[in-house]
């Protein structure tokens, strides 16, 4: 099955700086890559996603890049704010339904 | 439009009891997925259902766990004879047919004493 690795496991950034989270996947057939944000005790919330026919996607301060050849994708958060503090999960899907998640990155934005 | 609903939000069971977790998908969504999250870990796929059909249960333990999504009513994840290792957060997600975007419910946190 698909195996998704996520790094780093924790990330501390100064407010206003950028945060970058990287994920790799094992199955080259994966074609859908969502990112979820989960605050403590809350549900995972989709923040951005990308399909394999697109190399980059941006939504305000959040962007995702995908390198199919290297089988990795990254989340970029610019101008970080305290409310960006949360656990972020990457995921990959081969068949558009079975999401394989990374282990998560705990992001702390220091004021 | 209400989001994905799950109940109960918290469930405490003693070893050997049964746990029933319910999930009502978003309006207009016909696909339901169950995931399990252990403390400080990512979510693990368990099962994918459509109305009255189990499409993929490859992530479900072979014993004690079952899931259904009847024609009427919520999807139910049932765990029989619970053990302490079943303690986790169980999340349900739903999607529209032919859409890959999954929306998650608030989860049920199961604690087995």
Short mmCIF file of C-alpha atoms in Angstrom, two decimals:
data_model
loop_
_atom_site.label_atom_id
_atom_site.label_comp_id
_atom_site.label_asym_id
_atom_site.label_seq_id
_atom_site.Cartn_x
_atom_site.Cartn_y
_atom_site.Cartn_z
CA UNK A 1 0.00 0.00 0.00
CA UNK A 2 0.86 3.66 -0.11
CA UNK A 3 3.34 4.94 2.47
CA UNK A 4 3.54 8.65 3.25
CA UNK A 5 6.37 10.15 5.25
CA UNK A 6 6.19 13.66 6.67
CA UNK A 7 8.89 15.97 7.99
CA UNK A 8 9.55 17.64 10.29
CA UNK A 9 7.48 16.25 13.14
CA UNK A 10 7.63 19.59 14.96
CA UNK A 11 8.22 23.09 13.63
CA UNK A 12 8.53 26.32 15.58
CA UNK A 13 8.54 29.59 13.67
CA UNK A 14 8.49 33.26 14.56
CA UNK A 15 5.28 35.06 13.70
CA UNK A 16 5.58 36.49 10.21
CA UNK A 17 8.11 33.90 9.03
CA UNK A 18 7.36 31.07 6.61
CA UNK A 19 6.74 27.43 7.46
CA UNK A 20 7.49 24.55 5.13
CA UNK A 21 6.37 20.95 5.60
CA UNK A 22 7.53 18.18 3.28
CA UNK A 23 6.02 14.82 2.45
CA UNK A 24 7.12 11.91 0.30
CA UNK A 25 5.00 9.09 -1.02
CA UNK A 26 5.87 5.65 -2.26
CA UNK A 27 3.35 4.79 -4.97
CA UNK A 28 3.82 6.63 -8.24
CA UNK A 29 0.16 5.95 -9.05
CA UNK A 30 -0.97 8.38 -6.33
CA UNK A 31 -2.88 11.20 -7.93
CA UNK A 32 -4.52 13.26 -5.17
CA UNK A 33 -2.72 15.07 -2.34
CA UNK A 34 -4.73 16.96 0.30
CA UNK A 35 -3.45 18.80 3.36
CA UNK A 36 -5.42 18.92 6.60
CA UNK A 37 -5.08 21.17 9.63
CA UNK A 38 -6.12 19.78 13.00
CA UNK A 39 -6.35 21.90 16.12
CA UNK A 40 -6.23 20.19 19.49
CA UNK A 41 -9.34 18.09 20.05
CA UNK A 42 -10.92 19.22 16.79
CA UNK A 43 -11.67 17.63 13.46
CA UNK A 44 -9.14 17.61 10.58
CA UNK A 45 -10.00 20.44 8.21
CA UNK A 46 -8.99 20.50 4.56
CA UNK A 47 -6.87 23.55 3.84
CA UNK A 48 -5.64 22.86 0.32
CA UNK A 49 -5.31 19.98 -2.11
CA UNK A 50 -3.60 19.28 -5.40
CA UNK A 51 -3.99 16.71 -8.13
CA UNK A 52 -1.13 15.06 -9.96
CA UNK A 53 -1.72 16.99 -13.18
CA UNK A 54 -0.86 20.26 -11.41
CA UNK A 55 2.57 21.28 -10.12
CA UNK A 56 1.61 24.09 -7.79
CA UNK A 57 -1.47 25.58 -6.22
CA UNK A 58 -1.87 28.65 -4.07
CA UNK A 59 -4.61 29.97 -1.83
CA UNK A 60 -3.78 33.25 -0.08
CA UNK A 61 -0.94 32.48 2.39
CA UNK A 62 -0.94 28.75 1.68
CA UNK A 63 0.68 27.01 -1.27
CA UNK A 64 1.37 23.42 -2.17
CA UNK A 65 3.94 22.14 -4.66
CA UNK A 66 4.14 18.67 -6.17
CA UNK A 67 7.13 16.96 -7.74
CA UNK A 68 5.85 13.75 -9.36
CA UNK A 69 9.27 12.61 -10.48
CA UNK A 70 10.69 12.76 -6.99
CA UNK A 71 7.39 11.72 -5.42
CA UNK A 72 7.26 14.52 -2.92
CA UNK A 73 4.99 17.43 -2.15
CA UNK A 74 5.29 20.36 0.19
CA UNK A 75 3.10 22.81 2.08
CA UNK A 76 4.23 26.42 2.37
CA UNK A 77 2.65 28.85 4.80
CA UNK A 78 3.81 32.44 4.45
CA UNK A 79 3.46 35.32 6.94
CA UNK A 80 2.57 32.89 9.71
CA UNK A 81 0.14 33.99 12.41
CA UNK A 82 -0.57 32.54 15.88
CA UNK A 83 -3.79 30.98 14.58
CA UNK A 84 -1.70 28.88 12.20
CA UNK A 85 -0.51 26.88 15.22
CA UNK A 86 -1.90 23.35 14.81
CA UNK A 87 -1.00 19.88 13.61
CA UNK A 88 -0.79 19.59 9.83
CA UNK A 89 -1.24 16.31 7.99
CA UNK A 90 -0.39 15.51 4.41
CA UNK A 91 -2.11 12.64 2.63
CA UNK A 92 -1.96 10.80 -0.67
CA UNK A 93 -4.53 8.79 -2.53
CA UNK A 94 -4.23 6.35 -5.41
CA UNK A 95 -7.86 5.66 -6.01
CA UNK A 96 -9.51 8.92 -4.94
CA UNK A 97 -10.83 7.54 -1.69
CA UNK A 98 -8.33 5.76 0.51
CA UNK A 99 -6.26 8.52 2.02
CA UNK A 100 -2.87 7.52 3.43
CA UNK A 101 -1.81 10.12 5.97
CA UNK A 102 1.58 11.26 7.14
CA UNK A 103 2.30 11.24 10.86
CA UNK A 104 1.72 14.97 11.20
CA UNK A 105 3.71 18.14 11.88
CA UNK A 106 3.05 20.17 15.00
CA UNK A 107 3.49 23.81 14.03
CA UNK A 108 3.96 26.41 16.74
CA UNK A 109 3.97 30.08 15.77
CA UNK A 110 5.77 32.21 18.36
CA UNK A 111 4.38 35.68 18.89
CA UNK B 1 -25.68 22.93 5.57
CA UNK B 2 -24.64 20.95 8.59
CA UNK B 3 -21.27 19.30 8.44
CA UNK B 4 -20.48 15.67 9.14
CA UNK B 5 -22.00 14.69 12.46
CA UNK B 6 -20.70 12.04 14.81
CA UNK B 7 -22.04 10.77 18.09
CA UNK B 8 -21.27 10.23 20.76
CA UNK B 9 -18.32 12.61 21.00
CA UNK B 10 -16.90 10.68 23.93
CA UNK B 11 -17.52 7.06 24.82
CA UNK B 12 -16.22 5.10 27.78
CA UNK B 13 -16.45 1.34 27.76
CA UNK B 14 -15.08 -1.42 29.95
CA UNK B 15 -13.13 -4.26 28.43
CA UNK B 16 -15.44 -6.78 26.81
CA UNK B 17 -18.30 -4.35 26.14
CA UNK B 18 -19.50 -3.21 22.74
CA UNK B 19 -18.96 0.23 21.26
CA UNK B 20 -21.24 1.74 18.61
CA UNK B 21 -20.11 4.88 16.83
CA UNK B 22 -22.46 6.78 14.55
CA UNK B 23 -21.78 9.04 11.61
CA UNK B 24 -24.20 11.16 9.60
CA UNK B 25 -22.61 12.41 6.38
CA UNK B 26 -23.04 15.89 4.99
CA UNK B 27 -26.26 16.46 3.07
CA UNK B 28 -25.87 15.22 -0.47
CA UNK B 29 -22.90 12.98 0.37
CA UNK B 30 -23.30 9.31 -0.36
CA UNK B 31 -19.80 8.09 0.50
CA UNK B 32 -18.58 7.52 4.05
CA UNK B 33 -15.09 6.71 5.32
CA UNK B 34 -13.91 5.72 8.79
CA UNK B 35 -10.43 6.47 10.11
CA UNK B 36 -8.75 5.75 13.44
CA UNK B 37 -6.28 8.09 15.09
CA UNK B 38 -4.07 6.96 17.93
CA UNK B 39 -2.56 9.61 20.22
CA UNK B 40 0.02 11.75 18.41
CA UNK B 41 -0.30 9.74 15.21
CA UNK B 42 -1.84 10.27 11.81
CA UNK B 43 -5.15 8.93 10.71
CA UNK B 44 -5.36 5.34 9.49
CA UNK B 45 -7.94 4.31 6.92
CA UNK B 46 -10.35 1.65 8.11
CA UNK B 47 -13.29 1.31 5.74
CA UNK B 48 -15.08 2.97 2.83
CA UNK B 49 -18.83 2.57 2.40
CA UNK B 50 -21.57 3.67 0.10
CA UNK B 51 -25.24 3.21 0.86
CA UNK B 52 -25.80 -0.48 1.67
CA UNK B 53 -22.36 -1.42 0.32
CA UNK B 54 -18.93 -1.90 1.81
CA UNK B 55 -16.52 -0.84 -0.93
CA UNK B 56 -13.17 -1.31 0.81
CA UNK B 57 -12.60 -2.64 4.32
CA UNK B 58 -8.91 -3.35 3.93
CA UNK B 59 -8.03 -1.24 6.98
CA UNK B 60 -10.44 -2.91 9.35
CA UNK B 61 -9.20 -5.48 11.85
CA UNK B 62 -10.52 -8.88 10.81
CA UNK B 63 -12.16 -9.58 14.12
CA UNK B 64 -14.49 -7.59 16.38
CA UNK B 65 -14.88 -4.63 13.99
CA UNK B 66 -17.74 -4.12 11.56
CA UNK B 67 -19.27 -1.21 9.70
CA UNK B 68 -22.48 -0.52 7.89
CA UNK B 69 -24.17 2.31 6.03
CA UNK B 70 -27.84 1.43 5.70
CA UNK B 71 -30.25 2.87 3.19
CA UNK B 72 -31.76 5.00 5.94
CA UNK B 73 -29.94 6.40 8.92
CA UNK B 74 -26.32 6.96 9.89
CA UNK B 75 -23.29 4.86 9.22
CA UNK B 76 -22.30 2.77 12.22
CA UNK B 77 -18.90 1.48 13.24
CA UNK B 78 -19.29 -1.34 15.71
CA UNK B 79 -16.54 -2.71 17.92
CA UNK B 80 -17.36 -5.85 19.84
CA UNK B 81 -15.58 -7.01 23.01
CA UNK B 82 -13.45 -3.89 23.21
CA UNK B 83 -9.89 -4.06 24.50
CA UNK B 84 -7.69 -1.27 25.83
CA UNK B 85 -5.86 -1.09 22.51
CA UNK B 86 -9.09 0.09 20.87
CA UNK B 87 -8.84 3.38 22.75
CA UNK B 88 -8.46 6.04 20.07
CA UNK B 89 -10.26 8.80 18.23
CA UNK B 90 -12.46 7.50 15.45
CA UNK B 91 -13.18 9.94 12.67
CA UNK B 92 -15.77 9.67 9.98
CA UNK B 93 -15.52 11.55 6.70
CA UNK B 94 -17.91 11.93 3.80
CA UNK B 95 -17.77 12.95 0.18
CA UNK B 96 -19.99 13.36 -2.80
CA UNK B 97 -20.03 10.67 -5.45
CA UNK B 98 -17.09 11.02 -7.85
CA UNK B 99 -15.48 13.70 -5.70
CA UNK B 100 -12.20 13.08 -3.89
CA UNK B 101 -12.58 15.79 -1.25
CA UNK B 102 -13.37 14.28 2.13
CA UNK B 103 -14.90 16.32 4.96
CA UNK B 104 -14.33 15.08 8.46
CA UNK B 105 -16.62 14.89 11.45
CA UNK B 106 -15.60 15.93 14.98
CA UNK B 107 -14.68 12.38 15.92
CA UNK B 108 -15.63 10.00 18.70
CA UNK B 109 -13.04 9.54 21.41
CA UNK B 110 -13.28 6.02 22.73
CA UNK B 111 -11.72 5.15 26.05
CA UNK B 112 -11.62 1.53 27.14
CA UNK B 113 -11.07 1.01 30.84
#
